[in-house]
Coordinates of C-alpha atoms and ligand atoms in Angstrom, one line a residue:
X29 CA 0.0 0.0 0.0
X30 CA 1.5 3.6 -0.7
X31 CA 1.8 6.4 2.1
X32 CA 0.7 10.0 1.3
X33 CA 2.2 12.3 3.7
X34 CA 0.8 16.2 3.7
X35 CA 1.0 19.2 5.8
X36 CA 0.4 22.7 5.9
X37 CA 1.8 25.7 7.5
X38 CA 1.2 25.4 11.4
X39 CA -0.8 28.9 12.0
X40 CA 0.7 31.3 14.6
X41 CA -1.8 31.9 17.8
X42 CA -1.7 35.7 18.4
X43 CA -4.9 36.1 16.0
X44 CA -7.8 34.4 14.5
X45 CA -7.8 32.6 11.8
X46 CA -8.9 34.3 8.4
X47 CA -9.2 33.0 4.4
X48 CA -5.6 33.5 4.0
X49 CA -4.8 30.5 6.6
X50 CA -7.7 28.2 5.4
X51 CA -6.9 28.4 2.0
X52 CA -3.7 26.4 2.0
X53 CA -5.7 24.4 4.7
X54 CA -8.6 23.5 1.9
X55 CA -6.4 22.6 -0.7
X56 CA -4.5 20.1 1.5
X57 CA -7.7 18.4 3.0
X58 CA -9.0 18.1 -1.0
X59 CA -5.5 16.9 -1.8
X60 CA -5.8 14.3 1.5
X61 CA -9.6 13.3 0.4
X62 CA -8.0 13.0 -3.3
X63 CA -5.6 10.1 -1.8
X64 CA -7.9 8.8 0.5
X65 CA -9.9 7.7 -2.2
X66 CA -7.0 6.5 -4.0
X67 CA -6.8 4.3 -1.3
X68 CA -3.1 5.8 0.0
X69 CA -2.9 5.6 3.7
X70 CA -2.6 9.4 4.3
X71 CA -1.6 11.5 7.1
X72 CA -2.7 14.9 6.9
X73 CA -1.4 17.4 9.6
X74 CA -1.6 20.6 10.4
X75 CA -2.0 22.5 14.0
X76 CA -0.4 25.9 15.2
X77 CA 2.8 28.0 15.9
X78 CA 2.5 29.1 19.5
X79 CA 6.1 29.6 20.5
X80 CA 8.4 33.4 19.7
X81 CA 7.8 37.1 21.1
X82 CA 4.7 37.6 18.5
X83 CA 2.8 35.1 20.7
X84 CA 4.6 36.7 24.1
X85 CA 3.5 40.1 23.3
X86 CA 0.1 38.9 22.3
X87 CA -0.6 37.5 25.5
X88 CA 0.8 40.4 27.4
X89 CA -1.4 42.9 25.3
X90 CA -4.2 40.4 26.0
X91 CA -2.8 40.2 30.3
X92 CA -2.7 36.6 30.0
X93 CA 0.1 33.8 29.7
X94 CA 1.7 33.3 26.2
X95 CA 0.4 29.3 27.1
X96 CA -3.3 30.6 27.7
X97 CA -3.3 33.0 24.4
X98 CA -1.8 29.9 22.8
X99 CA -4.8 27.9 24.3
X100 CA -7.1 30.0 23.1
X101 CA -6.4 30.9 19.6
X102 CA -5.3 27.4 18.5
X103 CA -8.8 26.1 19.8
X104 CA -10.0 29.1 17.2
X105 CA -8.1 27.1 14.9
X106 CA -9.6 23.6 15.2
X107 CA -13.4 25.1 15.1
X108 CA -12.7 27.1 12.2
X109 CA -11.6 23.8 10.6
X110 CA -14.2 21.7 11.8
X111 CA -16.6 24.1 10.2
X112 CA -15.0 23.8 6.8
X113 CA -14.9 19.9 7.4
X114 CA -11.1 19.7 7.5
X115 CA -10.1 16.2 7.2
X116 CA -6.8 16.2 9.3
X117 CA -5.5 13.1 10.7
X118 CA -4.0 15.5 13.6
X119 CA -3.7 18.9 14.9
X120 CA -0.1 19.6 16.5
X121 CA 1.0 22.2 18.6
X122 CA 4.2 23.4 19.1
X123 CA 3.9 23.4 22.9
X124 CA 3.4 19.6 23.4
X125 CA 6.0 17.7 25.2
X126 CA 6.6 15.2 22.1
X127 CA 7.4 18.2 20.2
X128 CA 9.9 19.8 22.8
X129 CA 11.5 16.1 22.4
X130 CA 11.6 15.8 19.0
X131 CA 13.2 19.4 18.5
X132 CA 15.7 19.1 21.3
X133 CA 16.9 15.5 19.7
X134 CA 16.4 17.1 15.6
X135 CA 19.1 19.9 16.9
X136 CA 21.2 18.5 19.3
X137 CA 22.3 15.6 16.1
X138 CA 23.0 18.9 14.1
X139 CA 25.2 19.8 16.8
X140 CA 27.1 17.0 17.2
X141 CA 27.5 16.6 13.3
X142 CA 29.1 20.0 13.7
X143 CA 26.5 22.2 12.3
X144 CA 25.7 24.4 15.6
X145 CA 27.9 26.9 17.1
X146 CA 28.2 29.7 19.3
X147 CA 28.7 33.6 18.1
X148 CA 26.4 37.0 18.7
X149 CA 24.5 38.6 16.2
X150 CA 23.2 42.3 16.0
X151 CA 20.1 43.8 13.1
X152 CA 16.9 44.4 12.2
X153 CA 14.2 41.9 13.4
X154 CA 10.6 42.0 12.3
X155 CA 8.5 40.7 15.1
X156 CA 5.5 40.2 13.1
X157 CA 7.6 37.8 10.6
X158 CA 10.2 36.9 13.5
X159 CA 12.9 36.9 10.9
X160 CA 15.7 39.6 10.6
X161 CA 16.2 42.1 7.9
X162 CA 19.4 43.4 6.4
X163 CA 19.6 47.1 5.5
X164 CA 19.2 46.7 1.5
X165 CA 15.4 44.5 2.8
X166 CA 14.0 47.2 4.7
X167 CA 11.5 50.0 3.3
X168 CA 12.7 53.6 3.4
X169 CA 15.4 52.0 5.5
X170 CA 13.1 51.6 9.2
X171 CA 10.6 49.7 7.8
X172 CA 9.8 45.6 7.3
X173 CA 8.8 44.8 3.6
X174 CA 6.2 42.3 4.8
X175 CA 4.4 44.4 7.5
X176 CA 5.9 47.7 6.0
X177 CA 6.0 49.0 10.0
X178 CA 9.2 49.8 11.8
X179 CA 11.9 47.1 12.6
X180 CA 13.4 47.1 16.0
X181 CA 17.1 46.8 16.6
X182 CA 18.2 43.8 18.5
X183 CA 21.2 42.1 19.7
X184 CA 22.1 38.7 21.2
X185 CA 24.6 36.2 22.0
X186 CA 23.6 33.0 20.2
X187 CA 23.3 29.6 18.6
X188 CA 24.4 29.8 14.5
X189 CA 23.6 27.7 12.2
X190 CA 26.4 27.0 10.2
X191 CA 24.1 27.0 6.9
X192 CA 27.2 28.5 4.4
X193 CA 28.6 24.9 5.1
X194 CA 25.6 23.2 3.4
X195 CA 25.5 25.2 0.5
X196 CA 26.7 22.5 -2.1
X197 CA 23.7 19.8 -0.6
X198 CA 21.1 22.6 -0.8
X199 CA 21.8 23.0 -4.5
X200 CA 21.6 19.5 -5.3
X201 CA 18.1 19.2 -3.9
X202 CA 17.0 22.7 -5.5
X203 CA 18.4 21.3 -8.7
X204 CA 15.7 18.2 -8.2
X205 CA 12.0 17.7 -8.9
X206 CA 11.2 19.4 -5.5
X207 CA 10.2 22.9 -5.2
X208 CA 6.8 23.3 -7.3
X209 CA 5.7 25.5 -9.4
X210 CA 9.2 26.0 -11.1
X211 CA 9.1 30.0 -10.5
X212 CA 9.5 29.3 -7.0
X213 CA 12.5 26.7 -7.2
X214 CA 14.1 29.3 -8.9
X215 CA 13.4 31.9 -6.6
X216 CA 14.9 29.5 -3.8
X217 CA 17.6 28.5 -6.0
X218 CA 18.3 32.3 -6.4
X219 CA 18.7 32.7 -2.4
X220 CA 21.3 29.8 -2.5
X221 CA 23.5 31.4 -5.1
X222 CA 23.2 35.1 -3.9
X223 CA 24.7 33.9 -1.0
X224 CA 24.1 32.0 2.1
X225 CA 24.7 33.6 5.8
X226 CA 25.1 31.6 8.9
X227 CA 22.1 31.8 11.0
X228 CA 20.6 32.5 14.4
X229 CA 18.9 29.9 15.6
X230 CA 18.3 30.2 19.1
X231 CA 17.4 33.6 21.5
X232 CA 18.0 34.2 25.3
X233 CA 15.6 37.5 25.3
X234 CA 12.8 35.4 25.5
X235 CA 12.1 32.5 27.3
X236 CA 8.6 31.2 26.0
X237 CA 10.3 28.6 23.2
X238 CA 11.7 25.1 23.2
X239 CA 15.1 24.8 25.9
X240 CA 18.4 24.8 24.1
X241 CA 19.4 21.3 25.8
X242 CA 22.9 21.9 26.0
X243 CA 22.4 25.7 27.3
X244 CA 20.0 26.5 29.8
X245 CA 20.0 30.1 29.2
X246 CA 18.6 29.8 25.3
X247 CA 15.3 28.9 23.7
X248 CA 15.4 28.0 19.8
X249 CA 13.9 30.5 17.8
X250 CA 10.7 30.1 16.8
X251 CA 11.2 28.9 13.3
X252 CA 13.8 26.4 14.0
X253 CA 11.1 25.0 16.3
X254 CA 8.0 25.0 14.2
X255 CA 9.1 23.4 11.0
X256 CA 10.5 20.5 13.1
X257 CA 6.4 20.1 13.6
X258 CA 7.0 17.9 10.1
X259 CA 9.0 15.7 11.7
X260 CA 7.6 15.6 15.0
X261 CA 3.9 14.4 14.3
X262 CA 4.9 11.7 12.1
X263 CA 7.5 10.7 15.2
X264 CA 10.3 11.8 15.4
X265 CA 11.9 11.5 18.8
X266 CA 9.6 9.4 20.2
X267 CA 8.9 6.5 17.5
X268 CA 11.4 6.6 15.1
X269 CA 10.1 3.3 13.1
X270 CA 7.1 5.4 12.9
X271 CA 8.8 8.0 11.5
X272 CA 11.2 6.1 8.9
X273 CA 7.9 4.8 7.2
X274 CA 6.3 8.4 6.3
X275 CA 10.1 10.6 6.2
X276 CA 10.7 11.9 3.4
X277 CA 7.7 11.1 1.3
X278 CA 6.1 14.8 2.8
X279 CA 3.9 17.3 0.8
X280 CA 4.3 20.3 2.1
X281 CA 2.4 23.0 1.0
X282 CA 3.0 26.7 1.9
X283 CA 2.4 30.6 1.4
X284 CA 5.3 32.4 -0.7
X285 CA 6.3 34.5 2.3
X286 CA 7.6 31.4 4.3
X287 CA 9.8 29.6 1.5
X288 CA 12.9 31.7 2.4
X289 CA 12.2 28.7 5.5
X290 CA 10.6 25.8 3.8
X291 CA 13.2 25.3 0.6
X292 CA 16.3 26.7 2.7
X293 CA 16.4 26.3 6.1
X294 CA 14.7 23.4 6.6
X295 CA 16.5 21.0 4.1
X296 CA 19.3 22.4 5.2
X297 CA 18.6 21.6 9.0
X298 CA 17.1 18.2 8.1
X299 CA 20.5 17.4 6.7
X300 CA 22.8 18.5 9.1
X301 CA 20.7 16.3 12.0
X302 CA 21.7 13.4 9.0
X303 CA 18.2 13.3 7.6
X304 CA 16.4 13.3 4.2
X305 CA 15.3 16.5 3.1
X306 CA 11.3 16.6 2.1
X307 CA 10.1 14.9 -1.1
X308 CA 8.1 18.4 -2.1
X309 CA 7.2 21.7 -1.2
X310 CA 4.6 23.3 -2.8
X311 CA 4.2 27.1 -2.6
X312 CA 1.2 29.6 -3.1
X313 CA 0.7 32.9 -3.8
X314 CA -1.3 35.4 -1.0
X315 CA -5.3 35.9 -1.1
X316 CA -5.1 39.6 -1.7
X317 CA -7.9 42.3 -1.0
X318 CA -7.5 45.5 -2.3
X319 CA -4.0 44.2 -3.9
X320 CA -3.4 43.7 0.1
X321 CA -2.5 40.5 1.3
X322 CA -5.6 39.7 3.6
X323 CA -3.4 39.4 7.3
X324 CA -3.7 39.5 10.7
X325 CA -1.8 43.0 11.2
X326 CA -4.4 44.6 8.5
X327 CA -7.7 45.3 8.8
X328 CA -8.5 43.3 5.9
X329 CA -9.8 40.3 7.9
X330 CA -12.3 37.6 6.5
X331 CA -13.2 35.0 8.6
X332 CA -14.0 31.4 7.1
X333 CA -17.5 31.3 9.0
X334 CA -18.7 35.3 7.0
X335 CA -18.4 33.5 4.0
X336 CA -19.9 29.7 5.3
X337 CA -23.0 31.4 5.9
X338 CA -23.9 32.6 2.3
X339 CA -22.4 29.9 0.6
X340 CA -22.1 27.0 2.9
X341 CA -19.7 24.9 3.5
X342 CA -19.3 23.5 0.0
X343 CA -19.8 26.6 -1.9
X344 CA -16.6 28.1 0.2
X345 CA -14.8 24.9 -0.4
X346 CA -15.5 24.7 -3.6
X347 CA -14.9 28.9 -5.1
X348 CA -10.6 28.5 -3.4
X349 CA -10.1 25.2 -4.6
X350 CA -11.7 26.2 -8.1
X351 CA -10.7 29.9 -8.5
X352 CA -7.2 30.4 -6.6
X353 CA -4.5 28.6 -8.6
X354 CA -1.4 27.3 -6.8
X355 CA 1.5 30.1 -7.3
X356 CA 0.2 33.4 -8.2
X357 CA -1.6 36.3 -6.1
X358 CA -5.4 36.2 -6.4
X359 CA -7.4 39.0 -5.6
X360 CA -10.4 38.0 -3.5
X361 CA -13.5 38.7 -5.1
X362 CA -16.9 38.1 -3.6
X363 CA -18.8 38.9 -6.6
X364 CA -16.7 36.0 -8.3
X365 CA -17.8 33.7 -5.8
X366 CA -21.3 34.5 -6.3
X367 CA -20.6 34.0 -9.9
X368 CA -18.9 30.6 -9.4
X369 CA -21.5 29.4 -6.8
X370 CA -24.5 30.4 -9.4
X371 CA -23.1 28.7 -12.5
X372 CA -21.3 25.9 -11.3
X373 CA -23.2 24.7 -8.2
X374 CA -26.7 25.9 -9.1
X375 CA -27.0 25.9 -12.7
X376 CA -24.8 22.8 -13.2
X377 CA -24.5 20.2 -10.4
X378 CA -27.4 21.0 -8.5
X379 CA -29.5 21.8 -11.6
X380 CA -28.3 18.2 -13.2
X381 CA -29.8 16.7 -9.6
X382 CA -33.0 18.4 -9.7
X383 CA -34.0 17.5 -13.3
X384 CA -33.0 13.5 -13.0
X385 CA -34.7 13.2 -9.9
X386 CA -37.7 15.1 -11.1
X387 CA -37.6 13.1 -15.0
X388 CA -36.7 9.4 -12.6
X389 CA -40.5 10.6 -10.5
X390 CA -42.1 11.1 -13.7
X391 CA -41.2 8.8 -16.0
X392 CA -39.4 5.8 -14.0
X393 CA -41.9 5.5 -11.4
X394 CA -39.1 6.9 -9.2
X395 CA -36.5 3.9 -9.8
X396 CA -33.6 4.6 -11.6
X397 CA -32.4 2.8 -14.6
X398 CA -28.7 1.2 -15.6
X399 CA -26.8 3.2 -18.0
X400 CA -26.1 2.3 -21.0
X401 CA -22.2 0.4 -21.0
X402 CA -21.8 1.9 -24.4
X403 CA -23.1 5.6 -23.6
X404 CA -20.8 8.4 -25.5
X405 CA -20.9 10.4 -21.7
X406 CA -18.4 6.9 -21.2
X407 CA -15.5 8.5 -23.1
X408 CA -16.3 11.6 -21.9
X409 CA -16.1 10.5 -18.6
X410 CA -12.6 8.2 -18.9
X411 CA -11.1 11.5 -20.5
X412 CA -12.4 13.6 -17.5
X413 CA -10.9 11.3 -15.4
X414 CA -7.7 11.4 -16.3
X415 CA -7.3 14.8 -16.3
X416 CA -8.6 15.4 -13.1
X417 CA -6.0 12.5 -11.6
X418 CA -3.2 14.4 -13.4
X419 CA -4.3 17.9 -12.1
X420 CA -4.3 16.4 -8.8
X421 CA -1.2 14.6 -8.5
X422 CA 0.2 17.8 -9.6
X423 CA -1.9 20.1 -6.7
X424 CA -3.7 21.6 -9.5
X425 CA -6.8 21.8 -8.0
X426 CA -8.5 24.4 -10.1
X427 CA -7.7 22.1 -13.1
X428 CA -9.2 18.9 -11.5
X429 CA -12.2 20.9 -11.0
X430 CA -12.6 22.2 -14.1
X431 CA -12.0 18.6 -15.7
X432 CA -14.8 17.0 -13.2
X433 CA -17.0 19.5 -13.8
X434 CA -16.6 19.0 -17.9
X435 CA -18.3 15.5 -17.6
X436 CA -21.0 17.1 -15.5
X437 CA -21.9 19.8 -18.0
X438 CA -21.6 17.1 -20.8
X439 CA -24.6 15.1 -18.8
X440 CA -26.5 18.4 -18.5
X441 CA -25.7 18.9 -22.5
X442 CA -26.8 15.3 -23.1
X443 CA -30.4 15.6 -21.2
X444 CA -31.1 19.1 -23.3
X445 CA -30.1 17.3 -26.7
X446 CA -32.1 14.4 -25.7
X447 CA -35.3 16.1 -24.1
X448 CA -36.5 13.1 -21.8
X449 CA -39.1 14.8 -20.1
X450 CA -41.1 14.8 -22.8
X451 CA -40.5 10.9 -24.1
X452 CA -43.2 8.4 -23.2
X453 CA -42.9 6.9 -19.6
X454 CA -40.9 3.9 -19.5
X455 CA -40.0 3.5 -22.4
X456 CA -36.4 2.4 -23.2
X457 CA -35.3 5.6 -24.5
X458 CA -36.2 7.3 -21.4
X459 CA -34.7 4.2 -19.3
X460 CA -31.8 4.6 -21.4
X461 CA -30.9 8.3 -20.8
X462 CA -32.0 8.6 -17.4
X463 CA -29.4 5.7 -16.4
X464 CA -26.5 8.0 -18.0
X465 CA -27.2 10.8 -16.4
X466 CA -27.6 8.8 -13.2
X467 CA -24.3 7.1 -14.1
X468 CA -22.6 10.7 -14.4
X469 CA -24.3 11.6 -10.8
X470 CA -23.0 8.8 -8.9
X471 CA -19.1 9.6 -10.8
X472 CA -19.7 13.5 -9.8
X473 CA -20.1 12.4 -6.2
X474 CA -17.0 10.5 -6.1
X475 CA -15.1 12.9 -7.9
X476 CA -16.5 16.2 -6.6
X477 CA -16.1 14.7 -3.5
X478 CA -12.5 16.1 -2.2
X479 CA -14.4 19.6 -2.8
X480 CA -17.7 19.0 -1.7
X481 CA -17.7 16.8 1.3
X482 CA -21.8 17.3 1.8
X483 CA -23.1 17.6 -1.7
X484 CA -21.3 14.5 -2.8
X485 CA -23.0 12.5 0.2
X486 CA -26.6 14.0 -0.8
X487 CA -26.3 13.2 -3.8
X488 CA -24.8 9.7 -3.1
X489 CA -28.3 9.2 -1.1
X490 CA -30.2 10.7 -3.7
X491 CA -29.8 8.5 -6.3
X492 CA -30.3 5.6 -3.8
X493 CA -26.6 4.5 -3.4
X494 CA -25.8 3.0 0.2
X495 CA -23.1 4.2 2.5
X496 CA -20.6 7.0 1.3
X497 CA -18.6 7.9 -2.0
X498 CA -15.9 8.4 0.4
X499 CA -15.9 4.6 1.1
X500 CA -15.2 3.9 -3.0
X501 CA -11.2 3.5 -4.2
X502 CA -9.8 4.6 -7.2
X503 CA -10.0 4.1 -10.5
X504 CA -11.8 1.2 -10.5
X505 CA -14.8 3.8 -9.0
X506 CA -14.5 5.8 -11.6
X507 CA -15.3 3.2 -14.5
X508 CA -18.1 3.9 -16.7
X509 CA -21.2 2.2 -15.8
X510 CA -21.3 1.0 -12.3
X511 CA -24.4 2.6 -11.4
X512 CA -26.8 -0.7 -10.9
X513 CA -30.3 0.7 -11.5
X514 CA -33.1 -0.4 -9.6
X515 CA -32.6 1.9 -6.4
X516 CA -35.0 4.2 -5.7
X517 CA -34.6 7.7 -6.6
X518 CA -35.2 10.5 -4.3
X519 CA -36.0 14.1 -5.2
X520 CA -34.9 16.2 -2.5
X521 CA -34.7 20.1 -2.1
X522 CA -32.2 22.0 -4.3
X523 CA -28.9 21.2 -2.9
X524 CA -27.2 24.9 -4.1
X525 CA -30.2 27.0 -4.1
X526 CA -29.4 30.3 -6.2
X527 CA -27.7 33.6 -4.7
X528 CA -27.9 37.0 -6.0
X529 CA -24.9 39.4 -5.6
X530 CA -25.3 41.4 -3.0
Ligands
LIG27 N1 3.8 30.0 11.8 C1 4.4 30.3 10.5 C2 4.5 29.0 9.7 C3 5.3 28.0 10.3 S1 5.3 26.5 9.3 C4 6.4 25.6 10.0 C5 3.4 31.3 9.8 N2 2.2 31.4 10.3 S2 1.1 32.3 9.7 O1 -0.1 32.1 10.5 O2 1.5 33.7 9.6 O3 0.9 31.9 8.2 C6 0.7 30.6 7.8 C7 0.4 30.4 6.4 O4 -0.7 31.1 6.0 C8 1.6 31.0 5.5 O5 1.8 30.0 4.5 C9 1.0 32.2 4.8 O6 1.5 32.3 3.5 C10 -0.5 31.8 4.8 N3 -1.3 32.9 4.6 C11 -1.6 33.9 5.5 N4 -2.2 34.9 4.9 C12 -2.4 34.6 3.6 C13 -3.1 35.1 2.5 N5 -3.7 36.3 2.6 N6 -3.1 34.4 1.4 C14 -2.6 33.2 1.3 N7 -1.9 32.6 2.3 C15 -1.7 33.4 3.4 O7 3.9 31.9 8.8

């Protein structure tokens, strides 16, 4: 049996959760849901960020403890994605004790393989990004190019990481098929070759963070702590068998502001402790608003639950994994997700429902016929199929979509060219068309499925189908002709019921 191993960014806690966090949350559930049906055994984590001054002065602004604010806002975190029906096999925080093991053991093996040592460092740190800035970064010279607010001068005695020395192994895995899409690996490659600097890695101004185990007056920075979370929920320092099965087959997927850590640091770190460095990384572009990226320091907050209540769970799935392709910026537009909901939700899936269960009352007595094993909608549907598994393997999900959803107009095309409301009850051309387009309705609901997770189940029921699409494996699933006819047909209330722009 294969593994699929996925993540996404673990979330910092000093602020709710908005659009911008769940939509690299979204894609990687589909992604999961895609390889659960392929029948992969698939581990899909995610969780939050909790350690660093952000989170310390959070909870001071807040008067409470960095572990309370942490509390808190990560719980904000797991309802958000229980509303958008988040399929994740955990949810790890930084501030467990497995993690503290894990990152204490990942670092102290870099260490000892030479890779750690001591020096003091002086610049511009960014709290909001947690990352220091040279001079050439800033804006105006004061001024983070991320949160475009004043830097703060800082120094500190510290732990390096001796990163120059690893310059030759980080090229070799830029250089492979690892780093998706390619504009990125060549942004990461460019970092490499303008020049690597040895790195900071732990603080001693602080002390809410993971203990330096060989220094009790440090704490690792907060980065060099979080993206250990990889290794740590797949187990790392506390089941390393565990770990050897899903390390380094990882999927990560991440925003473009954090690949400076994903396709640098962490390979790097990964192989100084004498490990693999991840399979793939793939990187998006920012939900902007306004041309803003949509962020916690802004007032240009969306939460996921403003936009579950006019479109549902489904219709918000469904508009990000659709609209927002992997890589570039993409401004949010609500109007656009009207758009989307209206014609492909209402006017094609839902409309395809309403009419087969209303033709199946009318004309089948309500039981729904067999398709036809040599129906044209077949081909259409084997061609459909394949693109959608090659836009998915890929992280394409926009494409997989559109290529499911091609099949699904086809069937609506198919029942206007064919006009079987008005052919005689039960006769075989009505039996004949009506099993087609039932075939096509059971396929939508497996296919649609890793996007919507309660359409796919009413229509599943609809049609008279037992149990869940999500209990069907892949391809076999997907061959034309499987519905059996003979179940009864249910016509239920219109599953995307038209918006207007408001
Ligand atoms: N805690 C770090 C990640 C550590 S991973 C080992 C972090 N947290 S974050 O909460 O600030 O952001 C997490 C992810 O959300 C990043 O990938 C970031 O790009 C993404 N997004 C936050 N706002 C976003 C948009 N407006 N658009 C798209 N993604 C954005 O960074």
């Amino acid at each position: 049996m294969s593994r699929f191993y996925i993540t996404t960014p673990i979330y910092y806690v000093n602020d709710a959760p908005h659009i911008g966090h769940a939509y690299p949350t979204v894609t990687a559930d589909a992604i999961a849901r895609w390889h659960r049906l392929l029948g992969d055994e698939t581990m899909f984590v995610t969780g939050t960020d909790e350690h660093g001054l952000k989170i310390q002065r959070a909870a001071e602004a807040n008067g409470i403890t960095p572990l309370e604010q942490a509390d808190r806002t990560s719980q904000r975190f797991r309802d958000a994605w229980t509303l958008l029906d988040i399929s994740n096999d955990q949810f790890i925080r930084t501030t467990e004790q497995r993690h503290h093991r894990s990152v204490q053991e990942l670092l102290t093996r870099a260490k000892d393989n030479g890779y750690i040592e001591k020096g003091s460092y002086a610049g511009h740190y960014c709290v909001a990004c947690e990352a220091y800035y040279n001079d050439d970064d800033l804006i105006d010279g004061s001024d983070c190019p991320i949160h475009e607010r004043p830097v703060e001068w800082l120094e500190e005695e510290n732990y390096f990481f001796k990163l120059t020395a690893l310059e030759s192994e980080l090229l070799d895995w830029l250089n492979g098929p690892h780093v998706f899409p390619e504009g990125k690996r060549n942004e990461a490659l460019g970092i490499v070759k303008l020049g690597l600097e040895d790195v900071s890695m732990t603080r001693t101004s602080i002390d809410w963070g993971v203990p330096v185990p060989w220094d009790d007056d440090h704490v690792f920075y907060v980065w060099y702590d979080a993206l250990i979370n990889y290794a740590t929920a797949v187990g790392f320092g506390t089941d390393e068998d565990e770990f050897n099965q899903w390390w380094p087959e990882v999927h990560h997927i991440i925003g473009k502001d954090i690949l400076r850590f994903h396709c640098v640091y962490w390979p790097a770190m990964l192989i100084a402790a004498g490990l693999e460095p991840p399979k793939e990384v793939h990187v998006s572009g920012f939900l902007l608003l306004g041309g803003k990226k949509l962020s916690k320091t802004g007032l240009t907050q969306i939460a996921p639950a403003d936009l579950v209540e006019d479109f549902g769970v489904d219709g918000y799935r469904y508009h990000f994994l659709r609209d927002v392709s992997f890589g570039p910026d993409s401004e949010f537009s609500y109007e656009q997700m009207v758009a989307r909901y209206n014609s492909d939700l209402a006017n094609t899936l839902g409309n395809l429902l309403s009419r087969v269960t209303t033709v199946v009352q009318k004309k089948c007595d309500g039981i729904g016929p067999a398709p036809d094993v040599d129906s044209a909608l077949g081909k259409v549907a084997a061609d459909s199929y394949a693109a959608a598994a090659e836009a998915w393997d890929r992280f394409q999900a926009p494409v997989a979509m559109e290529a499911t959803w091609q099949l699904i107009r086809e069937a609506n095309a198919y029942l206007e060219r064919h006009e079987p409301w008005k052919m005689e009850q039960g006769s075989p051309e009505v039996q004949r068309v009506m099993g087609d387009a039932l075939e096509v309705l059971r396929w939508a609901a497996i296919m649609a499925g890793p996007a919507l997770t309660r359409a796919s189940e009413a229509i599943w029921a609809a049609i008279g189908l037992d149990g869940s699409p999500t209990d069907e494996r892949l391809p076999e699933a997907a061959a034309w002709g499987r519905y059996p006819g003979g179940l009864t047909v249910t016509k239920s209330a219109p599953l995307f019921p038209r918006l207007k722009a408001e």
